[in-house]
Amino acid sequence: MSALGDMTGGMREWIVDPRTLWPLVRKELRDSLRNKWFVLYTIAFGALAVGLAYLSQLGTGYAGLAGFGKTAASLINLTLLVVPLMGITMGALSLSAERDRGLLAYVLAQPVTRTEVFLAKFIGQSIAFTGTIAIGFGISAMLLARQGTADGALFLRLAGLSVLLALSMLAIGMLIATLVRRPGAAIGTAVFAWLCVTLFGDLGIMGASAMLRLDVQPMLMLALANP
């Protein structure tokens, strides 16, 4: 009977009740929108996206296609640098900060499962990050549309890939938070992981291409393998 009870309790941890999940998602979304770091990231990302779109259009004249290409390239570079940092640091803070203040223990003491709590945190922050990326890309698209150089389909693809990048780094940040208990140590680990993935990965690809004189196809495979 004891073994059966343990098995039932273990299975209960993996059960997700939508009636419990969605209130937790709304709570996490509210907490994200009130978080000063998230607000700062949103303002910075939006301002940088708009600034890059404006600067890329300067001096283009009637070469609208060239101007849009410069804007898209600038937004890709911005996304590869800023979005992973946003996702991994906010993911690391989402668990470690609440654990440090005792809020996570309080929530888990309620009739909820760990799966519901962690899934609600991921979904709530995912919605918040999707809004942040939509604001940055949306304002940039409107700025370009005024000059008749926007490509809506390409912008949607870039925004969608940016959201997927943010969600993957958010998951890595939450994984770090489950392994590192203190908020300061979690943030330090998250920033180091961001440096390894973003900077060291790109530098490694460039160094390998220069030393080994790689062709386009091996370079593409290395770039796709870069997390």
PDB file of C-alpha atoms in Angstrom:
ATOM      1  CA  MET A   1       0.000   0.000   0.000  1.00  0.00           C
ATOM      2  CA  SER A   2       2.863   2.345   0.819  1.00  0.00           C
ATOM      3  CA  ALA A   3       4.493   1.732  -2.557  1.00  0.00           C
ATOM      4  CA  LEU A   4       1.156   2.273  -4.287  1.00  0.00           C
ATOM      5  CA  GLY A   5       0.684   5.527  -2.407  1.00  0.00           C
ATOM      6  CA  ASP A   6       4.160   6.721  -3.375  1.00  0.00           C
ATOM      7  CA  MET A   7       3.475   5.852  -7.014  1.00  0.00           C
ATOM      8  CA  THR A   8       0.149   7.696  -6.935  1.00  0.00           C
ATOM      9  CA  GLY A   9       1.782  10.744  -5.363  1.00  0.00           C
ATOM     10  CA  GLY A  10       4.524  10.702  -7.976  1.00  0.00           C
ATOM     11  CA  MET A  11       2.005  10.514 -10.787  1.00  0.00           C
ATOM     12  CA  ARG A  12       0.037  13.379  -9.230  1.00  0.00           C
ATOM     13  CA  GLU A  13       3.092  15.634  -9.589  1.00  0.00           C
ATOM     14  CA  TRP A  14       2.908  15.267 -13.376  1.00  0.00           C
ATOM     15  CA  ILE A  15      -0.821  15.963 -13.664  1.00  0.00           C
ATOM     16  CA  VAL A  16      -1.728  19.449 -14.896  1.00  0.00           C
ATOM     17  CA  ASP A  17      -5.179  20.820 -14.056  1.00  0.00           C
ATOM     18  CA  PRO A  18      -6.122  23.755 -16.359  1.00  0.00           C
ATOM     19  CA  ARG A  19      -8.300  25.206 -13.608  1.00  0.00           C
ATOM     20  CA  THR A  20      -5.199  25.515 -11.448  1.00  0.00           C
ATOM     21  CA  LEU A  21      -2.744  26.302 -14.231  1.00  0.00           C
ATOM     22  CA  TRP A  22      -4.356  29.397 -15.747  1.00  0.00           C
ATOM     23  CA  PRO A  23      -4.636  31.404 -12.519  1.00  0.00           C
ATOM     24  CA  LEU A  24      -0.944  30.713 -11.969  1.00  0.00           C
ATOM     25  CA  VAL A  25      -0.206  31.811 -15.543  1.00  0.00           C
ATOM     26  CA  ARG A  26      -2.078  35.091 -14.990  1.00  0.00           C
ATOM     27  CA  LYS A  27      -0.159  35.650 -11.748  1.00  0.00           C
ATOM     28  CA  GLU A  28       3.170  35.029 -13.470  1.00  0.00           C
ATOM     29  CA  LEU A  29       2.238  37.345 -16.337  1.00  0.00           C
ATOM     30  CA  ARG A  30       1.339  40.116 -13.879  1.00  0.00           C
ATOM     31  CA  ASP A  31       4.595  39.578 -11.989  1.00  0.00           C
ATOM     32  CA  SER A  32       6.579  39.752 -15.230  1.00  0.00           C
ATOM     33  CA  LEU A  33       4.935  43.019 -16.288  1.00  0.00           C
ATOM     34  CA  ARG A  34       5.694  44.520 -12.872  1.00  0.00           C
ATOM     35  CA  ASN A  35       9.305  43.336 -12.867  1.00  0.00           C
ATOM     36  CA  LYS A  36      11.606  46.334 -13.313  1.00  0.00           C
ATOM     37  CA  TRP A  37      14.169  44.293 -15.233  1.00  0.00           C
ATOM     38  CA  PHE A  38      11.561  43.051 -17.663  1.00  0.00           C
ATOM     39  CA  VAL A  39      10.255  46.589 -18.200  1.00  0.00           C
ATOM     40  CA  LEU A  40      13.831  47.798 -18.758  1.00  0.00           C
ATOM     41  CA  TYR A  41      14.494  45.004 -21.271  1.00  0.00           C
ATOM     42  CA  THR A  42      11.264  45.833 -23.119  1.00  0.00           C
ATOM     43  CA  ILE A  43      12.074  49.545 -23.362  1.00  0.00           C
ATOM     44  CA  ALA A  44      15.674  48.872 -24.400  1.00  0.00           C
ATOM     45  CA  PHE A  45      14.736  46.311 -27.035  1.00  0.00           C
ATOM     46  CA  GLY A  46      11.997  48.514 -28.488  1.00  0.00           C
ATOM     47  CA  ALA A  47      14.240  51.588 -28.553  1.00  0.00           C
ATOM     48  CA  LEU A  48      17.127  49.702 -30.168  1.00  0.00           C
ATOM     49  CA  ALA A  49      14.864  48.108 -32.783  1.00  0.00           C
ATOM     50  CA  VAL A  50      13.327  51.453 -33.714  1.00  0.00           C
ATOM     51  CA  GLY A  51      16.718  53.170 -33.731  1.00  0.00           C
ATOM     52  CA  LEU A  52      18.233  50.530 -35.991  1.00  0.00           C
ATOM     53  CA  ALA A  53      15.273  50.726 -38.360  1.00  0.00           C
ATOM     54  CA  TYR A  54      15.580  54.505 -38.542  1.00  0.00           C
ATOM     55  CA  LEU A  55      19.353  54.549 -38.993  1.00  0.00           C
ATOM     56  CA  SER A  56      19.228  51.815 -41.628  1.00  0.00           C
ATOM     57  CA  GLN A  57      16.837  53.922 -43.699  1.00  0.00           C
ATOM     58  CA  LEU A  58      19.010  57.041 -43.650  1.00  0.00           C
ATOM     59  CA  GLY A  59      20.581  57.759 -46.982  1.00  0.00           C
ATOM     60  CA  THR A  60      18.814  54.950 -48.806  1.00  0.00           C
ATOM     61  CA  GLY A  61      16.844  57.310 -51.015  1.00  0.00           C
ATOM     62  CA  TYR A  62      14.861  55.269 -53.509  1.00  0.00           C
ATOM     63  CA  ALA A  63      16.788  52.096 -52.815  1.00  0.00           C
ATOM     64  CA  GLY A  64      14.051  50.741 -50.604  1.00  0.00           C
ATOM     65  CA  LEU A  65      15.027  47.092 -50.992  1.00  0.00           C
ATOM     66  CA  ALA A  66      18.612  47.811 -49.957  1.00  0.00           C
ATOM     67  CA  GLY A  67      17.389  49.808 -46.974  1.00  0.00           C
ATOM     68  CA  PHE A  68      15.094  47.013 -45.875  1.00  0.00           C
ATOM     69  CA  GLY A  69      17.914  44.500 -46.206  1.00  0.00           C
ATOM     70  CA  LYS A  70      20.104  46.625 -43.940  1.00  0.00           C
ATOM     71  CA  THR A  71      17.288  46.883 -41.413  1.00  0.00           C
ATOM     72  CA  ALA A  72      16.671  43.119 -41.420  1.00  0.00           C
ATOM     73  CA  ALA A  73      20.383  42.403 -40.942  1.00  0.00           C
ATOM     74  CA  SER A  74      20.568  44.901 -38.080  1.00  0.00           C
ATOM     75  CA  LEU A  75      17.508  43.387 -36.385  1.00  0.00           C
ATOM     76  CA  ILE A  76      18.965  39.886 -36.721  1.00  0.00           C
ATOM     77  CA  ASN A  77      22.179  40.996 -35.004  1.00  0.00           C
ATOM     78  CA  LEU A  78      20.171  42.746 -32.299  1.00  0.00           C
ATOM     79  CA  THR A  79      18.047  39.645 -31.765  1.00  0.00           C
ATOM     80  CA  LEU A  80      21.046  37.326 -31.525  1.00  0.00           C
ATOM     81  CA  LEU A  81      22.604  39.510 -28.826  1.00  0.00           C
ATOM     82  CA  VAL A  82      19.755  40.914 -26.754  1.00  0.00           C
ATOM     83  CA  VAL A  83      16.981  38.302 -26.901  1.00  0.00           C
ATOM     84  CA  PRO A  84      19.074  35.426 -25.463  1.00  0.00           C
ATOM     85  CA  LEU A  85      20.237  37.695 -22.627  1.00  0.00           C
ATOM     86  CA  MET A  86      16.647  38.667 -21.858  1.00  0.00           C
ATOM     87  CA  GLY A  87      15.398  35.094 -21.861  1.00  0.00           C
ATOM     88  CA  ILE A  88      18.163  33.429 -19.882  1.00  0.00           C
ATOM     89  CA  THR A  89      18.428  36.062 -17.138  1.00  0.00           C
ATOM     90  CA  MET A  90      14.668  36.379 -16.595  1.00  0.00           C
ATOM     91  CA  GLY A  91      14.372  32.588 -16.550  1.00  0.00           C
ATOM     92  CA  ALA A  92      17.108  32.350 -13.925  1.00  0.00           C
ATOM     93  CA  LEU A  93      15.457  35.034 -11.788  1.00  0.00           C
ATOM     94  CA  SER A  94      11.952  33.600 -12.060  1.00  0.00           C
ATOM     95  CA  LEU A  95      12.696  30.703  -9.710  1.00  0.00           C
ATOM     96  CA  SER A  96      15.765  31.725  -7.738  1.00  0.00           C
ATOM     97  CA  ALA A  97      14.402  35.088  -6.567  1.00  0.00           C
ATOM     98  CA  GLU A  98      11.100  33.612  -5.385  1.00  0.00           C
ATOM     99  CA  ARG A  99      12.913  30.725  -3.703  1.00  0.00           C
ATOM    100  CA  ASP A 100      15.218  33.161  -1.917  1.00  0.00           C
ATOM    101  CA  ARG A 101      12.258  35.208  -0.592  1.00  0.00           C
ATOM    102  CA  GLY A 102      10.318  32.108   0.410  1.00  0.00           C
ATOM    103  CA  LEU A 103       7.497  32.758  -2.063  1.00  0.00           C
ATOM    104  CA  LEU A 104       8.130  29.579  -4.019  1.00  0.00           C
ATOM    105  CA  ALA A 105       7.786  27.436  -0.896  1.00  0.00           C
ATOM    106  CA  TYR A 106       4.547  29.240  -0.047  1.00  0.00           C
ATOM    107  CA  VAL A 107       3.089  28.598  -3.510  1.00  0.00           C
ATOM    108  CA  LEU A 108       4.134  24.940  -3.468  1.00  0.00           C
ATOM    109  CA  ALA A 109       2.450  24.542  -0.075  1.00  0.00           C
ATOM    110  CA  GLN A 110      -0.879  25.221  -1.792  1.00  0.00           C
ATOM    111  CA  PRO A 111      -2.860  22.442  -3.546  1.00  0.00           C
ATOM    112  CA  VAL A 112      -0.764  22.719  -6.708  1.00  0.00           C
ATOM    113  CA  THR A 113       1.928  20.524  -8.223  1.00  0.00           C
ATOM    114  CA  ARG A 114       5.480  21.492  -9.087  1.00  0.00           C
ATOM    115  CA  THR A 115       4.706  20.812 -12.744  1.00  0.00           C
ATOM    116  CA  GLU A 116       1.833  23.299 -12.674  1.00  0.00           C
ATOM    117  CA  VAL A 117       3.965  25.973 -10.993  1.00  0.00           C
ATOM    118  CA  PHE A 118       6.943  25.587 -13.336  1.00  0.00           C
ATOM    119  CA  LEU A 119       4.758  25.302 -16.444  1.00  0.00           C
ATOM    120  CA  ALA A 120       2.795  28.394 -15.413  1.00  0.00           C
ATOM    121  CA  LYS A 121       6.028  30.339 -14.975  1.00  0.00           C
ATOM    122  CA  PHE A 122       7.234  29.294 -18.405  1.00  0.00           C
ATOM    123  CA  ILE A 123       3.924  30.079 -20.142  1.00  0.00           C
ATOM    124  CA  GLY A 124       3.475  33.422 -18.359  1.00  0.00           C
ATOM    125  CA  GLN A 125       6.968  34.631 -19.179  1.00  0.00           C
ATOM    126  CA  SER A 126       6.656  33.292 -22.724  1.00  0.00           C
ATOM    127  CA  ILE A 127       3.573  35.458 -23.272  1.00  0.00           C
ATOM    128  CA  ALA A 128       5.408  38.465 -21.837  1.00  0.00           C
ATOM    129  CA  PHE A 129       8.452  37.935 -24.074  1.00  0.00           C
ATOM    130  CA  THR A 130       6.245  37.467 -27.112  1.00  0.00           C
ATOM    131  CA  GLY A 131       4.702  40.856 -26.373  1.00  0.00           C
ATOM    132  CA  THR A 132       8.122  42.468 -25.990  1.00  0.00           C
ATOM    133  CA  ILE A 133       9.349  41.129 -29.335  1.00  0.00           C
ATOM    134  CA  ALA A 134       6.055  42.041 -31.014  1.00  0.00           C
ATOM    135  CA  ILE A 135       6.416  45.638 -29.788  1.00  0.00           C
ATOM    136  CA  GLY A 136       9.974  45.976 -31.087  1.00  0.00           C
ATOM    137  CA  PHE A 137       9.338  44.394 -34.471  1.00  0.00           C
ATOM    138  CA  GLY A 138       5.905  45.979 -34.821  1.00  0.00           C
ATOM    139  CA  ILE A 139       7.122  49.535 -34.351  1.00  0.00           C
ATOM    140  CA  SER A 140      10.037  48.887 -36.715  1.00  0.00           C
ATOM    141  CA  ALA A 141       7.654  47.473 -39.327  1.00  0.00           C
ATOM    142  CA  MET A 142       5.381  50.514 -39.060  1.00  0.00           C
ATOM    143  CA  LEU A 143       8.378  52.817 -39.468  1.00  0.00           C
ATOM    144  CA  LEU A 144       9.463  50.972 -42.602  1.00  0.00           C
ATOM    145  CA  ALA A 145       5.907  50.755 -43.943  1.00  0.00           C
ATOM    146  CA  ARG A 146       5.680  54.526 -43.940  1.00  0.00           C
ATOM    147  CA  GLN A 147       8.522  54.535 -46.469  1.00  0.00           C
ATOM    148  CA  GLY A 148       7.087  51.624 -48.427  1.00  0.00           C
ATOM    149  CA  THR A 149      10.057  49.308 -47.773  1.00  0.00           C
ATOM    150  CA  ALA A 150       8.588  46.803 -45.309  1.00  0.00           C
ATOM    151  CA  ASP A 151       8.267  43.108 -46.148  1.00  0.00           C
ATOM    152  CA  GLY A 152       5.540  41.830 -43.866  1.00  0.00           C
ATOM    153  CA  ALA A 153       6.175  38.130 -44.459  1.00  0.00           C
ATOM    154  CA  LEU A 154       9.886  38.437 -43.721  1.00  0.00           C
ATOM    155  CA  PHE A 155       9.219  40.506 -40.611  1.00  0.00           C
ATOM    156  CA  LEU A 156       6.792  37.880 -39.335  1.00  0.00           C
ATOM    157  CA  ARG A 157       9.378  35.139 -39.883  1.00  0.00           C
ATOM    158  CA  LEU A 158      12.056  37.128 -38.073  1.00  0.00           C
ATOM    159  CA  ALA A 159       9.703  37.850 -35.183  1.00  0.00           C
ATOM    160  CA  GLY A 160       8.645  34.196 -34.962  1.00  0.00           C
ATOM    161  CA  LEU A 161      12.244  32.965 -34.905  1.00  0.00           C
ATOM    162  CA  SER A 162      13.070  35.598 -32.277  1.00  0.00           C
ATOM    163  CA  VAL A 163      10.240  34.309 -30.086  1.00  0.00           C
ATOM    164  CA  LEU A 164      11.509  30.732 -30.431  1.00  0.00           C
ATOM    165  CA  LEU A 165      15.015  31.903 -29.506  1.00  0.00           C
ATOM    166  CA  ALA A 166      13.656  33.717 -26.440  1.00  0.00           C
ATOM    167  CA  LEU A 167      11.686  30.653 -25.318  1.00  0.00           C
ATOM    168  CA  SER A 168      14.672  28.328 -25.689  1.00  0.00           C
ATOM    169  CA  MET A 169      16.877  30.645 -23.634  1.00  0.00           C
ATOM    170  CA  LEU A 170      14.082  31.089 -21.081  1.00  0.00           C
ATOM    171  CA  ALA A 171      14.014  27.311 -20.641  1.00  0.00           C
ATOM    172  CA  ILE A 172      17.796  27.241 -20.164  1.00  0.00           C
ATOM    173  CA  GLY A 173      17.511  30.034 -17.589  1.00  0.00           C
ATOM    174  CA  MET A 174      14.860  28.139 -15.641  1.00  0.00           C
ATOM    175  CA  LEU A 175      17.065  25.049 -15.744  1.00  0.00           C
ATOM    176  CA  ILE A 176      19.918  27.084 -14.268  1.00  0.00           C
ATOM    177  CA  ALA A 177      17.580  28.360 -11.536  1.00  0.00           C
ATOM    178  CA  THR A 178      16.688  24.787 -10.537  1.00  0.00           C
ATOM    179  CA  LEU A 179      20.380  23.925 -10.169  1.00  0.00           C
ATOM    180  CA  VAL A 180      21.663  27.160  -8.570  1.00  0.00           C
ATOM    181  CA  ARG A 181      19.716  28.278  -5.528  1.00  0.00           C
ATOM    182  CA  ARG A 182      21.018  31.806  -4.827  1.00  0.00           C
ATOM    183  CA  PRO A 183      19.767  34.612  -7.142  1.00  0.00           C
ATOM    184  CA  GLY A 184      23.196  36.223  -7.533  1.00  0.00           C
ATOM    185  CA  ALA A 185      24.849  32.943  -8.438  1.00  0.00           C
ATOM    186  CA  ALA A 186      21.985  32.093 -10.815  1.00  0.00           C
ATOM    187  CA  ILE A 187      22.342  35.421 -12.639  1.00  0.00           C
ATOM    188  CA  GLY A 188      26.122  35.006 -12.854  1.00  0.00           C
ATOM    189  CA  THR A 189      25.738  31.509 -14.278  1.00  0.00           C
ATOM    190  CA  ALA A 190      23.093  32.729 -16.738  1.00  0.00           C
ATOM    191  CA  VAL A 191      25.302  35.573 -18.006  1.00  0.00           C
ATOM    192  CA  PHE A 192      28.250  33.208 -18.391  1.00  0.00           C
ATOM    193  CA  ALA A 193      26.070  30.769 -20.345  1.00  0.00           C
ATOM    194  CA  TRP A 194      24.875  33.656 -22.528  1.00  0.00           C
ATOM    195  CA  LEU A 195      28.481  34.639 -23.247  1.00  0.00           C
ATOM    196  CA  CYS A 196      29.363  31.051 -24.160  1.00  0.00           C
ATOM    197  CA  VAL A 197      26.363  30.624 -26.460  1.00  0.00           C
ATOM    198  CA  THR A 198      26.335  34.076 -28.074  1.00  0.00           C
ATOM    199  CA  LEU A 199      29.893  35.373 -28.188  1.00  0.00           C
ATOM    200  CA  PHE A 200      32.174  32.374 -27.828  1.00  0.00           C
ATOM    201  CA  GLY A 201      30.054  30.333 -30.226  1.00  0.00           C
ATOM    202  CA  ASP A 202      30.223  32.965 -32.963  1.00  0.00           C
ATOM    203  CA  LEU A 203      33.916  33.586 -32.373  1.00  0.00           C
ATOM    204  CA  GLY A 204      34.575  29.852 -32.495  1.00  0.00           C
ATOM    205  CA  ILE A 205      32.795  29.542 -35.835  1.00  0.00           C
ATOM    206  CA  MET A 206      34.740  32.475 -37.278  1.00  0.00           C
ATOM    207  CA  GLY A 207      38.031  31.086 -35.952  1.00  0.00           C
ATOM    208  CA  ALA A 208      37.331  27.613 -37.321  1.00  0.00           C
ATOM    209  CA  SER A 209      36.415  29.017 -40.735  1.00  0.00           C
ATOM    210  CA  ALA A 210      39.627  31.065 -40.852  1.00  0.00           C
ATOM    211  CA  MET A 211      41.944  28.285 -39.673  1.00  0.00           C
ATOM    212  CA  LEU A 212      40.389  25.393 -41.576  1.00  0.00           C
ATOM    213  CA  ARG A 213      39.280  27.405 -44.639  1.00  0.00           C
ATOM    214  CA  LEU A 214      35.815  25.905 -44.473  1.00  0.00           C
ATOM    215  CA  ASP A 215      33.405  26.012 -47.384  1.00  0.00           C
ATOM    216  CA  VAL A 216      29.906  27.424 -47.176  1.00  0.00           C
ATOM    217  CA  GLN A 217      28.178  24.132 -46.338  1.00  0.00           C
ATOM    218  CA  PRO A 218      30.337  23.237 -43.283  1.00  0.00           C
ATOM    219  CA  MET A 219      29.994  26.830 -42.093  1.00  0.00           C
ATOM    220  CA  LEU A 220      26.224  26.576 -42.383  1.00  0.00           C
ATOM    221  CA  MET A 221      26.166  23.307 -40.424  1.00  0.00           C
ATOM    222  CA  LEU A 222      28.293  24.839 -37.650  1.00  0.00           C
ATOM    223  CA  ALA A 223      26.023  27.876 -37.503  1.00  0.00           C
ATOM    224  CA  LEU A 224      22.931  25.671 -37.250  1.00  0.00           C
ATOM    225  CA  ALA A 225      24.575  23.594 -34.503  1.00  0.00           C
ATOM    226  CA  ASN A 226      25.292  26.732 -32.467  1.00  0.00           C
ATOM    227  CA  PRO A 227      22.666  26.859 -29.666  1.00  0.00           C
TER     228      PRO A 227
END
